[in-house]
Coordinates of C-alpha atoms in Angstrom, one line a residue:
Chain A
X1 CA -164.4 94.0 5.4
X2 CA -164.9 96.6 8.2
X3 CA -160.9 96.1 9.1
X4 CA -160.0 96.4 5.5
X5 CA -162.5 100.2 5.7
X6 CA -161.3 101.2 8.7
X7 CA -157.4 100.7 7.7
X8 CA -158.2 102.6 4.4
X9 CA -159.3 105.6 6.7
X10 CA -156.6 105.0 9.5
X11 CA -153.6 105.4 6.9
X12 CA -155.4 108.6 5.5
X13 CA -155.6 109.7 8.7
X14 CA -152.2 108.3 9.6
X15 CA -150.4 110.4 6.7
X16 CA -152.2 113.2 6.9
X17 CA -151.5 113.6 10.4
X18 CA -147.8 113.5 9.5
X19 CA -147.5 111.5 12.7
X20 CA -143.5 111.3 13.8
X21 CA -143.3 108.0 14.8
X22 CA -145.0 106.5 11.5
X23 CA -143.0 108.9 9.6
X24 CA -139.5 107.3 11.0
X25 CA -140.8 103.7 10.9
X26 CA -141.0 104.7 7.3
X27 CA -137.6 106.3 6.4
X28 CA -135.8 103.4 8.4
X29 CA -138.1 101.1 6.2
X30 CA -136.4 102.8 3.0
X31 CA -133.2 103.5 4.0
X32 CA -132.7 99.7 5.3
X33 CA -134.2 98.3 2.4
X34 CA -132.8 101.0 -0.1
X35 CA -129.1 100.6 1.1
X36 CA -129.7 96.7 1.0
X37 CA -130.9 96.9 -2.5
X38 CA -127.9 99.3 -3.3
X39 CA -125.5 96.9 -2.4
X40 CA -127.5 93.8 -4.0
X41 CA -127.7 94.8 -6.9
X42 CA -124.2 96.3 -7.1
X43 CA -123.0 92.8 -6.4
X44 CA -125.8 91.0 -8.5
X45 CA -125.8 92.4 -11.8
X46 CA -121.6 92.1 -12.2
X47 CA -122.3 88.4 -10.6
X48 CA -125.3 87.5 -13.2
X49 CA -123.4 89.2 -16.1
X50 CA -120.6 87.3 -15.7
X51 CA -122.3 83.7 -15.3
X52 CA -124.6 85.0 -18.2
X53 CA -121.6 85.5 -20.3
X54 CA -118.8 83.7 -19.4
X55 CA -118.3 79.7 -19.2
X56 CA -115.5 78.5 -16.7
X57 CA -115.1 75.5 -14.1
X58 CA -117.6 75.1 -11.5
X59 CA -120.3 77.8 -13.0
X60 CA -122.9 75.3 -13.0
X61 CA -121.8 74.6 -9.2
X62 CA -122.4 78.3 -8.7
X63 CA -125.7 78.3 -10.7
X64 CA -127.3 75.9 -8.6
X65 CA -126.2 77.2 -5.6
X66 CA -127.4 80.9 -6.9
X67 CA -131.2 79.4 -7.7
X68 CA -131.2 77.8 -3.8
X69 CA -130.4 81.3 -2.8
X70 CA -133.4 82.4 -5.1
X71 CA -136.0 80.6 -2.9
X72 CA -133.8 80.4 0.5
X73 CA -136.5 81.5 3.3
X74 CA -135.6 85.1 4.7
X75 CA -135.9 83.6 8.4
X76 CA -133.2 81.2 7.7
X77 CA -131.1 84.1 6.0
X78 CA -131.6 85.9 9.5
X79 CA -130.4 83.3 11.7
X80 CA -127.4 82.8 10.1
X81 CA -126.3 86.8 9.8
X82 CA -128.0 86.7 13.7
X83 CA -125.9 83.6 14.3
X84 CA -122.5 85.1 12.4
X85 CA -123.0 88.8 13.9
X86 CA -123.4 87.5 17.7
X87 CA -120.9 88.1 20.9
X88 CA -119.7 84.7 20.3
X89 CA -120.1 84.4 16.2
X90 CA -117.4 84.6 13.6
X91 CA -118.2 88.5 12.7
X92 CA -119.0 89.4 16.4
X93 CA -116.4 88.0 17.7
X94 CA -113.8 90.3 15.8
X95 CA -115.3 92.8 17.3
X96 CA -114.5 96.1 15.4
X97 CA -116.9 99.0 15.6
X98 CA -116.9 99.3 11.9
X99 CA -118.8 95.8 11.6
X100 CA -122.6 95.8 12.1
X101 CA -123.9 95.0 15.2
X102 CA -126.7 92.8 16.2
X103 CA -129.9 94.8 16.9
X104 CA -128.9 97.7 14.4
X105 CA -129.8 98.9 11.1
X106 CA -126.5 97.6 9.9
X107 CA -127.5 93.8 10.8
X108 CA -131.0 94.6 8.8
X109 CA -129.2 95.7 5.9
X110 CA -126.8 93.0 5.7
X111 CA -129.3 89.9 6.3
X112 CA -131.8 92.3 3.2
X113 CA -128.7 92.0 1.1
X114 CA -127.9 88.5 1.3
X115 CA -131.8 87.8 1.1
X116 CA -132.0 90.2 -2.4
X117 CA -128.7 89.1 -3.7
X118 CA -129.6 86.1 -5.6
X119 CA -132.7 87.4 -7.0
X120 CA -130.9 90.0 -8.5
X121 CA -127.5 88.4 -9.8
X122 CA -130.3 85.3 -10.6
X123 CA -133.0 87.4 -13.1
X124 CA -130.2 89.4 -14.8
X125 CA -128.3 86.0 -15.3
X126 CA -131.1 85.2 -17.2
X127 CA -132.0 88.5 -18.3
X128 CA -128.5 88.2 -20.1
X129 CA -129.0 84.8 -21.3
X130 CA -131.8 85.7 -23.2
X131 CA -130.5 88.0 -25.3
X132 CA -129.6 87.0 -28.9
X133 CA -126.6 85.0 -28.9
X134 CA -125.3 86.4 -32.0
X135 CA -125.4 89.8 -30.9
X136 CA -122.3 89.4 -29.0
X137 CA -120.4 88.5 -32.1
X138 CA -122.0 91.3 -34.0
X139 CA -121.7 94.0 -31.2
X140 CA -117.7 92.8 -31.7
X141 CA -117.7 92.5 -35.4
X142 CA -118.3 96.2 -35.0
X143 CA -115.5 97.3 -32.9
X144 CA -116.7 97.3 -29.3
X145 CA -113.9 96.4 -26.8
X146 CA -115.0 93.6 -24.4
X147 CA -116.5 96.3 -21.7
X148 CA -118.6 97.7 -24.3
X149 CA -119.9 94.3 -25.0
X150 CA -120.5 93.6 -21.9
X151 CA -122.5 97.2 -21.6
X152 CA -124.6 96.7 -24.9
X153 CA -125.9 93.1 -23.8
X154 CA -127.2 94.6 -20.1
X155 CA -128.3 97.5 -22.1
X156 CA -130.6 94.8 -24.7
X157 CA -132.0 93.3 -21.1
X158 CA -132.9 96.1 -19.5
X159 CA -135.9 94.9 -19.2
X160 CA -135.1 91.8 -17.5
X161 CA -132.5 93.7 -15.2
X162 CA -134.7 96.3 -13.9
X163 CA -137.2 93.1 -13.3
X164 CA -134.5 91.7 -11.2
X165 CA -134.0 95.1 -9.2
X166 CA -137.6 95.1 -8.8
X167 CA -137.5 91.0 -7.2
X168 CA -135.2 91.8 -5.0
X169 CA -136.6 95.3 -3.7
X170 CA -139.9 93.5 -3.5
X171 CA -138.1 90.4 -1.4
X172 CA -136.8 92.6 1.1
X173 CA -139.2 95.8 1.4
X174 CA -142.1 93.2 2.2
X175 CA -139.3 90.5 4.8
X176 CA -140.5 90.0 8.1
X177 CA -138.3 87.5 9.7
X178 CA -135.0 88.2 9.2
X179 CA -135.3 92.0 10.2
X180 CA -137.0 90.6 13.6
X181 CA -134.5 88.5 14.7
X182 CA -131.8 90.4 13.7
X183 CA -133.4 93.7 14.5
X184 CA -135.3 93.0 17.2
X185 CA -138.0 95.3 16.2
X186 CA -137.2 98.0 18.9
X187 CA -138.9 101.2 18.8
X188 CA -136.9 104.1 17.5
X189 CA -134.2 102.1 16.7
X190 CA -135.1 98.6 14.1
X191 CA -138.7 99.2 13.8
X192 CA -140.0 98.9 10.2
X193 CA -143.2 98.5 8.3
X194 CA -143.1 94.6 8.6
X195 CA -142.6 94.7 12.0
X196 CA -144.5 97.1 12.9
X197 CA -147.5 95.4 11.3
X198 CA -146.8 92.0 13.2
X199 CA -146.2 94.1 16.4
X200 CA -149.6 96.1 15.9
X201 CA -151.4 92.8 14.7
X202 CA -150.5 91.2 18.2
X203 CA -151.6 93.7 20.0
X204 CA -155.5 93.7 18.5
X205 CA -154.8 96.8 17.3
X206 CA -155.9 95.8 13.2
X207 CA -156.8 99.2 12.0
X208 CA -153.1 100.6 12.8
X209 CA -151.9 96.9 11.4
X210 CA -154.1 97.5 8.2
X211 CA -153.3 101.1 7.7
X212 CA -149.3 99.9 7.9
X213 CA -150.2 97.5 5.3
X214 CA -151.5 99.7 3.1
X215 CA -148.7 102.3 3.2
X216 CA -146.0 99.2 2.5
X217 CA -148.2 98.4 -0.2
X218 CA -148.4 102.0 -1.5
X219 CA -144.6 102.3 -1.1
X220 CA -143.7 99.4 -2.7
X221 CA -145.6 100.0 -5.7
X222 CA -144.5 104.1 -5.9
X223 CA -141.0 102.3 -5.6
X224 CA -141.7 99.6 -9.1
X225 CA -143.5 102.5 -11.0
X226 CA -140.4 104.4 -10.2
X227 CA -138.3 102.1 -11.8
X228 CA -140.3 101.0 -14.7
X229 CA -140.2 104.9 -15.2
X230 CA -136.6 105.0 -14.9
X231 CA -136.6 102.3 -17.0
X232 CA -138.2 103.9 -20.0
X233 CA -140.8 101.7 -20.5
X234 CA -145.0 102.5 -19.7
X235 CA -147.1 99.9 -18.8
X236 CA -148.6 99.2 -21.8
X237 CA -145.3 97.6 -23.1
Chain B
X1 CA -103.3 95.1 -58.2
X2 CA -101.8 96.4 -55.2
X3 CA -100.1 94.9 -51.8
X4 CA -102.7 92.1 -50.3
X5 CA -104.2 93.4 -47.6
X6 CA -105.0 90.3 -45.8
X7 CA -102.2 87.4 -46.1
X8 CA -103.1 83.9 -45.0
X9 CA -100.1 81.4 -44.7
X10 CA -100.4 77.9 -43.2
X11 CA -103.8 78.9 -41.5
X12 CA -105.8 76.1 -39.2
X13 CA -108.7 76.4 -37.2
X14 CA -110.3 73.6 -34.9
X15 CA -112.7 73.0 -32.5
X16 CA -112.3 70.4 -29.9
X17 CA -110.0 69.4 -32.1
X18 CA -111.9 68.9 -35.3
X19 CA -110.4 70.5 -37.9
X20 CA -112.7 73.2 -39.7
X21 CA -110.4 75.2 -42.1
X22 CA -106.6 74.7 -43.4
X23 CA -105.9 77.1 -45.6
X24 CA -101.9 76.8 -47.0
X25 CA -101.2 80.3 -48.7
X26 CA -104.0 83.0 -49.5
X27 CA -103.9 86.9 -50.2
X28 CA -106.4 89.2 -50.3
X29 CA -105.9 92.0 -52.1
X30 CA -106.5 95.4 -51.6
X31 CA -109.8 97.2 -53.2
X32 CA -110.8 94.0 -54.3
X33 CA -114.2 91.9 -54.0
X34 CA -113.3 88.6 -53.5
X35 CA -116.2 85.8 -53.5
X36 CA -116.0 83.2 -51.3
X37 CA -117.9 80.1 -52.6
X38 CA -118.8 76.6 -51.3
X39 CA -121.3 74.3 -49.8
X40 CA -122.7 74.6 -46.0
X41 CA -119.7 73.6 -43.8
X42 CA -117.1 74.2 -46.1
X43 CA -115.9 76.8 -43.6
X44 CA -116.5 80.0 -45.2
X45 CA -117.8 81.6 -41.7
X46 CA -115.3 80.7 -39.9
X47 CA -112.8 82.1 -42.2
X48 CA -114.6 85.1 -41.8
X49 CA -114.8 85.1 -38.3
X50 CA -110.4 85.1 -38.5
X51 CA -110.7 87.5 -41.5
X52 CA -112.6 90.1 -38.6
X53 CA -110.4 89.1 -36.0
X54 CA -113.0 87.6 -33.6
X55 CA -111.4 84.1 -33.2
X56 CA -107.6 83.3 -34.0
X57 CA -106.9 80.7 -35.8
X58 CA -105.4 77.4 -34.1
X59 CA -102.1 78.3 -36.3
X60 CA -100.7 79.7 -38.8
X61 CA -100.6 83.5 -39.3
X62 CA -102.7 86.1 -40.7
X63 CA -101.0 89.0 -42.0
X64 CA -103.6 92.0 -42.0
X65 CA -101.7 95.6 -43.2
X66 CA -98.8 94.0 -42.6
X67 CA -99.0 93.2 -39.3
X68 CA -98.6 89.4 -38.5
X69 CA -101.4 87.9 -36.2
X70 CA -101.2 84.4 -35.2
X71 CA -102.7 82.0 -32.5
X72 CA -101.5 83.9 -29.5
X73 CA -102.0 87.1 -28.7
X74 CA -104.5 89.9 -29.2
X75 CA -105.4 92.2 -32.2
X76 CA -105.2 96.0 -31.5
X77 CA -108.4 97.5 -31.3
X78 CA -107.0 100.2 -33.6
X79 CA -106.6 97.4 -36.6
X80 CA -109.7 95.3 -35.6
X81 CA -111.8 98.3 -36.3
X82 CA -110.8 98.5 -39.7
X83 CA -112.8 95.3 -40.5
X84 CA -116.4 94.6 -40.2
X85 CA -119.1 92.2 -40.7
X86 CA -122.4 91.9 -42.2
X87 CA -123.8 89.3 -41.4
X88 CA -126.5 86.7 -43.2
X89 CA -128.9 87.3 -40.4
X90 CA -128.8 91.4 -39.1
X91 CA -129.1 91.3 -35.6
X92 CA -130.3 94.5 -34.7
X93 CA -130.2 96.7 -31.1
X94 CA -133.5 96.7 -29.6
X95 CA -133.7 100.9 -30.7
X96 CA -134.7 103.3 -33.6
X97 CA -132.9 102.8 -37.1
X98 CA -130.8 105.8 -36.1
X99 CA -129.5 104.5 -33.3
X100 CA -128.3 101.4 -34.8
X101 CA -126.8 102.7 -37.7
X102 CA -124.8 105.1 -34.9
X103 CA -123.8 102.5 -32.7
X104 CA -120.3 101.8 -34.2
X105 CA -119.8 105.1 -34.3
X106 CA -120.8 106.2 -30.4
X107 CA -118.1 102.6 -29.8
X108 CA -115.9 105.1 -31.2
X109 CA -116.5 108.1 -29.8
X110 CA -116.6 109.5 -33.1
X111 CA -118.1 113.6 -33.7
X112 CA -119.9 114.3 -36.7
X113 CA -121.9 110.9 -36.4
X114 CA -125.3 112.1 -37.0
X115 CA -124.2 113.2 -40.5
X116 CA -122.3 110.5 -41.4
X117 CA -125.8 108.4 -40.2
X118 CA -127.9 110.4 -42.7
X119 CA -125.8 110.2 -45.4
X120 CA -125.5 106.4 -44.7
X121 CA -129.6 105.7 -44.6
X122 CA -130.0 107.8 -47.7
X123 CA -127.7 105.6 -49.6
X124 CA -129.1 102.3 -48.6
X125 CA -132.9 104.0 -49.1
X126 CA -133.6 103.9 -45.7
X127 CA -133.5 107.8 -44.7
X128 CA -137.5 108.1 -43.9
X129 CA -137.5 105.4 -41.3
X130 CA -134.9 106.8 -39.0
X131 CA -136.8 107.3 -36.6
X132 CA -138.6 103.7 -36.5
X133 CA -137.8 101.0 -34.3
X134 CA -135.5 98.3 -35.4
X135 CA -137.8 95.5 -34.6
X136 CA -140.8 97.1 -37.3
X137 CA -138.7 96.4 -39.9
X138 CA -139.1 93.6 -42.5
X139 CA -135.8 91.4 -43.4
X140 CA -134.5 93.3 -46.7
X141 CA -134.9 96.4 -44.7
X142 CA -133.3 95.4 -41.7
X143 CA -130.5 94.0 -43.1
X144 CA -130.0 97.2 -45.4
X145 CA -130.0 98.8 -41.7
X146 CA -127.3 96.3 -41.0
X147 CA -125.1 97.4 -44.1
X148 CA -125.5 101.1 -43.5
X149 CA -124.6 100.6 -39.9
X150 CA -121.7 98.8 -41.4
X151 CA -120.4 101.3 -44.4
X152 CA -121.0 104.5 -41.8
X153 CA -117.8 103.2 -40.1
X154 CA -115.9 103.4 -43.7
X155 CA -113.9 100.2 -42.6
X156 CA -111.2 99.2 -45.0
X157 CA -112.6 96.0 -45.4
X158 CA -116.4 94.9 -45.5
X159 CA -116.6 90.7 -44.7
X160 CA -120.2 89.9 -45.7
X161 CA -121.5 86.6 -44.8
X162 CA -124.4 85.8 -46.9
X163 CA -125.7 89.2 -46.9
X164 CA -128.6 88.7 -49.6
X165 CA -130.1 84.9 -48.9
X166 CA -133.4 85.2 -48.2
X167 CA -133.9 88.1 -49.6
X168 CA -136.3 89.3 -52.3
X169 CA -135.0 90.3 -55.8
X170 CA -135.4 94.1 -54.9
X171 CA -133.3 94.0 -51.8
X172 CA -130.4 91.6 -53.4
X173 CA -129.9 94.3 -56.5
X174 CA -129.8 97.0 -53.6
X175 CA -127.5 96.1 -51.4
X176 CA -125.4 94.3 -54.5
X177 CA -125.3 97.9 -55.9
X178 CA -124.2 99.3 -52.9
X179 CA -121.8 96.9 -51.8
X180 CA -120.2 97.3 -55.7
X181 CA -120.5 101.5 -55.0
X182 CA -118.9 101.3 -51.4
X183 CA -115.9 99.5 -53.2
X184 CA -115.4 101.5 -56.2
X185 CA -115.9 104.8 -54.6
X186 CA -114.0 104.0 -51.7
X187 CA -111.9 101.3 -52.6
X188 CA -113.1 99.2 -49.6
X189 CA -112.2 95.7 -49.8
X190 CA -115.2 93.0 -49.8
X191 CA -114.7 89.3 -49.0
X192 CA -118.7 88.2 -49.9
X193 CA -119.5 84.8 -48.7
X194 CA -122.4 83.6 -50.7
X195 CA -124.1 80.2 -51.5
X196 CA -125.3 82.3 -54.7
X197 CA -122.8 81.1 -57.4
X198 CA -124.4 84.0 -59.8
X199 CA -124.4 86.4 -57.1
X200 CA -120.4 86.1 -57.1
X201 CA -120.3 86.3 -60.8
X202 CA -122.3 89.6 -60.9
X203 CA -119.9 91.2 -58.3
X204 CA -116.8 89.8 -57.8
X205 CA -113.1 90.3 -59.1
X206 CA -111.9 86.9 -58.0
X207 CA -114.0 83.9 -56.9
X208 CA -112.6 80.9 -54.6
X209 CA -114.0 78.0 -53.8
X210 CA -113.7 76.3 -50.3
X211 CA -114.3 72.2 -49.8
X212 CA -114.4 70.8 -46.3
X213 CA -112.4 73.7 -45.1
X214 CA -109.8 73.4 -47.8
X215 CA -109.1 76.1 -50.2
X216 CA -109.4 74.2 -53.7
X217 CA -109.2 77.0 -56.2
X218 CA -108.4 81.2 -56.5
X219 CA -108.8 82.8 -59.9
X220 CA -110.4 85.6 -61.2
X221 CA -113.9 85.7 -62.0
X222 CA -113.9 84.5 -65.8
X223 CA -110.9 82.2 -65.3
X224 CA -112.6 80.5 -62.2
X225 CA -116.2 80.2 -64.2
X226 CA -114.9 79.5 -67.5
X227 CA -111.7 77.7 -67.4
X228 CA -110.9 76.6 -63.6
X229 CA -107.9 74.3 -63.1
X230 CA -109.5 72.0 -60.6
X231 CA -112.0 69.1 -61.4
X232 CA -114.1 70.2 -58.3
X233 CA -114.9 73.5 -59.1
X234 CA -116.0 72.7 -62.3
X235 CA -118.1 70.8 -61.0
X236 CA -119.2 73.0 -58.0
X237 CA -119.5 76.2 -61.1
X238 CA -121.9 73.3 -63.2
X239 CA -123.9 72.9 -60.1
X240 CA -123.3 69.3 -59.7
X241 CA -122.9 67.8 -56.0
X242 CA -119.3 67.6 -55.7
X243 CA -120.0 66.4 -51.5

């Protein structure tokens, strides 16, 4: 209880103080995870609509395969993009400066975008399933072209869509492992919340590891009432 | 009468290969309200799904304003949007009355909408509740929602799929009257599906009757009640199971 008091009063202290380093750690924290979640979700929700909507060979094949991706474990996701992005790996090897390097931002965002993918193109598969079958044929009955069918369905699961935004910002914002390994949590450079906190942790230092926690905590729910908001809906709905 | 509007020669449709309608020769005329009767699975539905252009049929051709549609190809936007579809149950946009009665209209990028919205409500009763959510809104209202949304788009024809079952007495007369309005006024042509063998009585010009997907008899409405040619519809007009 006196760690959980103590971290309260530490992340005052901590954002008051406006401190530099906490302040960086923080922006890299949302700029890795925001960019991640850009490019999940601009991926996801075309990938769910389309398995939500359409039937064609092999969909139940990529179903399945979407749902293991739903509860793959972020550490696994990690070594694979650490694995692919390496000297001697199929990515690293190519060797172009455009491609993300190990140990960089880029890597984080890339292994955060595979992690949030599935939870995105997943929830607003389902978010799309669940809206009256029948509306399709009515929305078309009434003259929209295929697009605009497509538009008023995601429109009618809103709700559900922004839900799978939220999943996968809340997969990735809070993901320890992969960002270590393929981060390598160095000062300055990779170090975000998550690692931060294990870093801190390890080091005894539990009123800086609580007062990290907190502001993840703080961010991550400023970051869902955002989008509710955005979403048009209070919490009372 | 004038030219048909809709023409219907040698017309099939099947599903994995079961055949649901076959209809050999049928012309819809225009300004008319033509009732479609029969019993569940006779394939009235489906012959209004080809009637709005949102299957094709397996063969045959459908001639719509003189345009010949058949298995292949697709229907210009420009022609499907002269048709619509009420349907028996109104599936409604999770929004305000408003904004569903304007939603074909925004598909269209039409100006002027929010008048032609008001005017709509206010003829099918509705103008107080603009502003309330679709989902408040008990059947008979919502499906008058449905029709407004339907007549703000002044389609040339109006395909109506059981609009009134399930519906209290109040509601039925309503949207009857309106339906009967929308095609004097505006000479919009209405192919009304109903189960309601009165109901097609009361409004229609010519009645048909549909068995098992086949198209048994076309008269109009005191020919097809009072004298009808085929044994079946008698007996289908006396109310006796035919199937």
């Amino acid at each position: 209880m006196e760690e959980i008091i103590q971290g309260f009063i530490e992340a005052v202290r901590l954002i008051a103080s406006g401190d530099p380093g906490l302040v960086a750690i923080i922006v890299l924290s949302l700029r890795v995870s925001g960019i991640a979640l850009l490019f999940s979700t601009m991926a996801g929700i075309p990938v769910g609509s389309l398995l939500g909507l359409s039937r064609f060979p092999g969909r139940k094949l990529v179903i399945a395969l979407l749902y293991t991706g739903m509860g793959f474990p972020p550490v696994v996701v990690g070594l694979f993009v650490y694995l692919a992005l390496s000297r001697n790996g199929p990515i690293g090897q190519i060797g172009w400066d455009a491609l993300p390097a190990l140990f960089t931002p880029g890597a984080m965002i890339v292994a955060q975008t595979i992690i949030a993918f599935p939870l995105v193109a997943g929830f607003t598969m389902a978010a799309v399933m669940g809206v009256d079958p029948n509306l399709r044929r009515q929305v078309r009955a009434l003259g929209a072209t295929r697009a605009q069918t497509v538009w008023t369905i995601l429109s009618e699961a809103r709700l559900g869509v922004v839900v799978s935004i939220i999943a996968g910002f809340g997969s990735i914002i809070s993901e320890v492992g992969a960002v270590m390994l393929v981060g390598g949590n160095i000062e300055h450079r990779t170090r975000v919340l998550t690692t931060a906190i294990v870093l801190e942790t390890r080091k005894g230092n539990f009123d800086l590891a609580m007062a990290l926690g907190i502001i993840l905590l703080a961010l991550s729910f400023l970051a869902n009432a955002a989008m509710l908001r955005l979403q048009g809906k209070t919490f009372d709905e | 009468m004038s030219e048909p509007i809709y023409q219907l020669d040698q017309v099939a449709k099947a599903y994995e290969g079961r055949q649901v309608l076959s209809i050999k020769h049928l012309a819809v005329q225009q300004g008319e309200i033509l009732a479609v009767v029969g019993p569940s699975g006779a394939g009235k539905s489906t012959l209004l799904r080809l009637l709005n252009f949102l299957e094709p049929p397996s063969s045959g051709v459908i001639r719509f304003m003189g345009v010949r549609f058949g298995a292949a190809g697709s229907v210009p936007l420009s022609l499907r949007r002269r048709v619509t579809t009420v349907f028996q149950r109104p599936v409604l946009l999770n929004r305000n009355v408003q904004a569903n009665v304007a939603y074909g209209l925004r598909l269209r990028r039409q100006q002027r909408g929010n008048a032609l919205v008001e005017a709509a409500l206010q003829q099918v009763g509705l103008e107080a509740m603009a502003r309330q959510h679709a989902r408040t809104l008990s059947g008979g209202e919502a499906q008058r929602v449905a029709l407004a949304r339907a007549m703000v788009l002044h389609p040339d024809v109006l395909l109506l799929d059981e609009p009134t079952a399930n519906l209290d007495p109040y509601n039925v007369r309503l949207i009857e009257e309106i339906v009967c309005q929308l095609n004097r006024e505006q000479s919009t042509t209405v192919v009304l599906v109903t189960h309601n063998v009165f109901q097609a009585r009361r409004l229609a010009h010519r009645v048909m009757l549909l068995l098992e997907g086949q198209l048994i008899e076309v008269a109009d409405t005191t020919t097809f009640f009072e004298s009808p040619e085929d044994s079946r519809t008698r007996s289908f007009v006396c109310g006796e199971l035919v199937y």
